[in-house]
């Protein structure tokens, strides 16, 4: 009885952890998509008009970044400050190019600024594509583990 | 006021050095006319003294980051948005402060210049608001246009600004502010402020549409002298300024000859000594 209860608890913990991990990963991915969209928005606003940064930030919208609390900081204090607050669930390695870009943002002249935005957008696009490609495989593993846990619980209960 | 406005824009070590310097030498802050940053070279202050600028070298040496971040702060953090101003070498940053910019350029097809890096930034502070009393008295008692002259940094723009405010209390004034450096916030002035217009075109539009009694133009250059000379037929009095060290040389400058020959100006006004020099009959000696 105690053993069954232990297995039940472990299985529930495993199931919960895997679902939380999956949710977290989806959230991170949505936020990364948001950052990628922000760079595209910056790039086109700088190239076409060019607007000052505060106006570019004010016209940008993204639900995932808003939910993460990133957008209000971006609009008040700028990109470097928003990236330094750790409000997005993206690993440090993936955020590093955005941080490097943000450090010089606004200090570069037109052509240099355009080039920097284009380079970052290309790099972010590659990262995003790799992330999205790896996602089904990772989701498959978590789904399998969850199902195994669930089956184990079911077996014990029967 | 202007120095305290630009100090926060400068790199912190330079701010400290300027503060220490003005304290140590008891140099009146209002006498500092320029703060100059150069990539890889010492920064300097220019001090206005007896009508001339003298240079005081400092020890701060600006690197690329210092130049970039200073420029970025001066333009509110969006350097890329000021490409045109950077190419023109000049940017007004408020309260009469002007930022001069030079750097490295490449020449594109068609002769267009493209700046690749900024090497020098010059914060030009407005002179303490001079009294335009003498100039305005002379203007009121005389006839014809007045051409103000002084070397660069000699206070022409500041004097014109003070004069415009005085004159606009009594007359309809059209101010052609090509470089958008006149800051005239008073709402009670009878002043039409034409910002960004090329001088001759702006003057023509002002005369045709605003019926001014007085036209004010800053820093008339050789390239627009001929076009401006044609405006004399409109019969509007003009007060303008031009770069120049002394009246004799100015009168012998061939490019300005159309202005003097047209009769647009009856008097040259020496800004440094605050006194008039009547032009010889016909304008050219």
PDB file of C-alpha atoms in Angstrom, chain A residues 42 45-46 50-54 56 105-113, chain B residues 68-69 71-72 75 77-83 86 114-118:
ATOM      1  CA  UNK A  42      13.214  47.741 -35.247  1.00  0.00           C
ATOM      2  CA  UNK A  45      11.361  51.204 -38.584  1.00  0.00           C
ATOM      3  CA  UNK A  46      15.013  52.242 -38.617  1.00  0.00           C
ATOM      4  CA  UNK A  50      13.685  56.348 -39.353  1.00  0.00           C
ATOM      5  CA  UNK A  51      11.826  56.838 -36.063  1.00  0.00           C
ATOM      6  CA  UNK A  52      13.455  57.415 -32.679  1.00  0.00           C
ATOM      7  CA  UNK A  53      13.676  54.316 -30.475  1.00  0.00           C
ATOM      8  CA  UNK A  54      10.996  55.416 -28.008  1.00  0.00           C
ATOM      9  CA  UNK A  56       9.537  52.323 -32.301  1.00  0.00           C
ATOM     10  CA  UNK A 105      21.619  50.215 -30.078  1.00  0.00           C
ATOM     11  CA  UNK A 106      21.074  53.917 -30.665  1.00  0.00           C
ATOM     12  CA  UNK A 107      24.771  54.767 -30.726  1.00  0.00           C
ATOM     13  CA  UNK A 108      25.364  53.517 -34.266  1.00  0.00           C
ATOM     14  CA  UNK A 109      24.843  55.598 -37.370  1.00  0.00           C
ATOM     15  CA  UNK A 110      22.144  54.679 -39.879  1.00  0.00           C
ATOM     16  CA  UNK A 111      23.978  52.167 -42.080  1.00  0.00           C
ATOM     17  CA  UNK A 112      25.737  50.480 -39.173  1.00  0.00           C
ATOM     18  CA  UNK A 113      22.469  50.265 -37.236  1.00  0.00           C
TER      19      UNK A 113
ATOM     20  CA  UNK B  68      29.392  57.222 -30.051  1.00  0.00           C
ATOM     21  CA  UNK B  69      27.754  57.351 -26.649  1.00  0.00           C
ATOM     22  CA  UNK B  71      26.513  61.615 -29.787  1.00  0.00           C
ATOM     23  CA  UNK B  72      23.789  59.128 -28.904  1.00  0.00           C
ATOM     24  CA  UNK B  75      20.306  62.993 -29.909  1.00  0.00           C
ATOM     25  CA  UNK B  77      19.531  57.715 -27.948  1.00  0.00           C
ATOM     26  CA  UNK B  78      18.675  57.316 -31.634  1.00  0.00           C
ATOM     27  CA  UNK B  79      21.837  58.231 -33.548  1.00  0.00           C
ATOM     28  CA  UNK B  80      20.691  56.462 -36.730  1.00  0.00           C
ATOM     29  CA  UNK B  81      17.772  58.899 -37.080  1.00  0.00           C
ATOM     30  CA  UNK B  82      20.127  61.856 -37.620  1.00  0.00           C
ATOM     31  CA  UNK B  83      21.900  60.782 -40.793  1.00  0.00           C
ATOM     32  CA  UNK B  86      25.352  64.268 -39.459  1.00  0.00           C
ATOM     33  CA  UNK B 114      28.321  59.006 -46.720  1.00  0.00           C
ATOM     34  CA  UNK B 115      29.711  59.287 -43.200  1.00  0.00           C
ATOM     35  CA  UNK B 116      31.174  56.071 -41.827  1.00  0.00           C
ATOM     36  CA  UNK B 117      32.406  57.276 -38.453  1.00  0.00           C
ATOM     37  CA  UNK B 118      32.262  60.383 -36.302  1.00  0.00           C
TER      38      UNK B 118
END
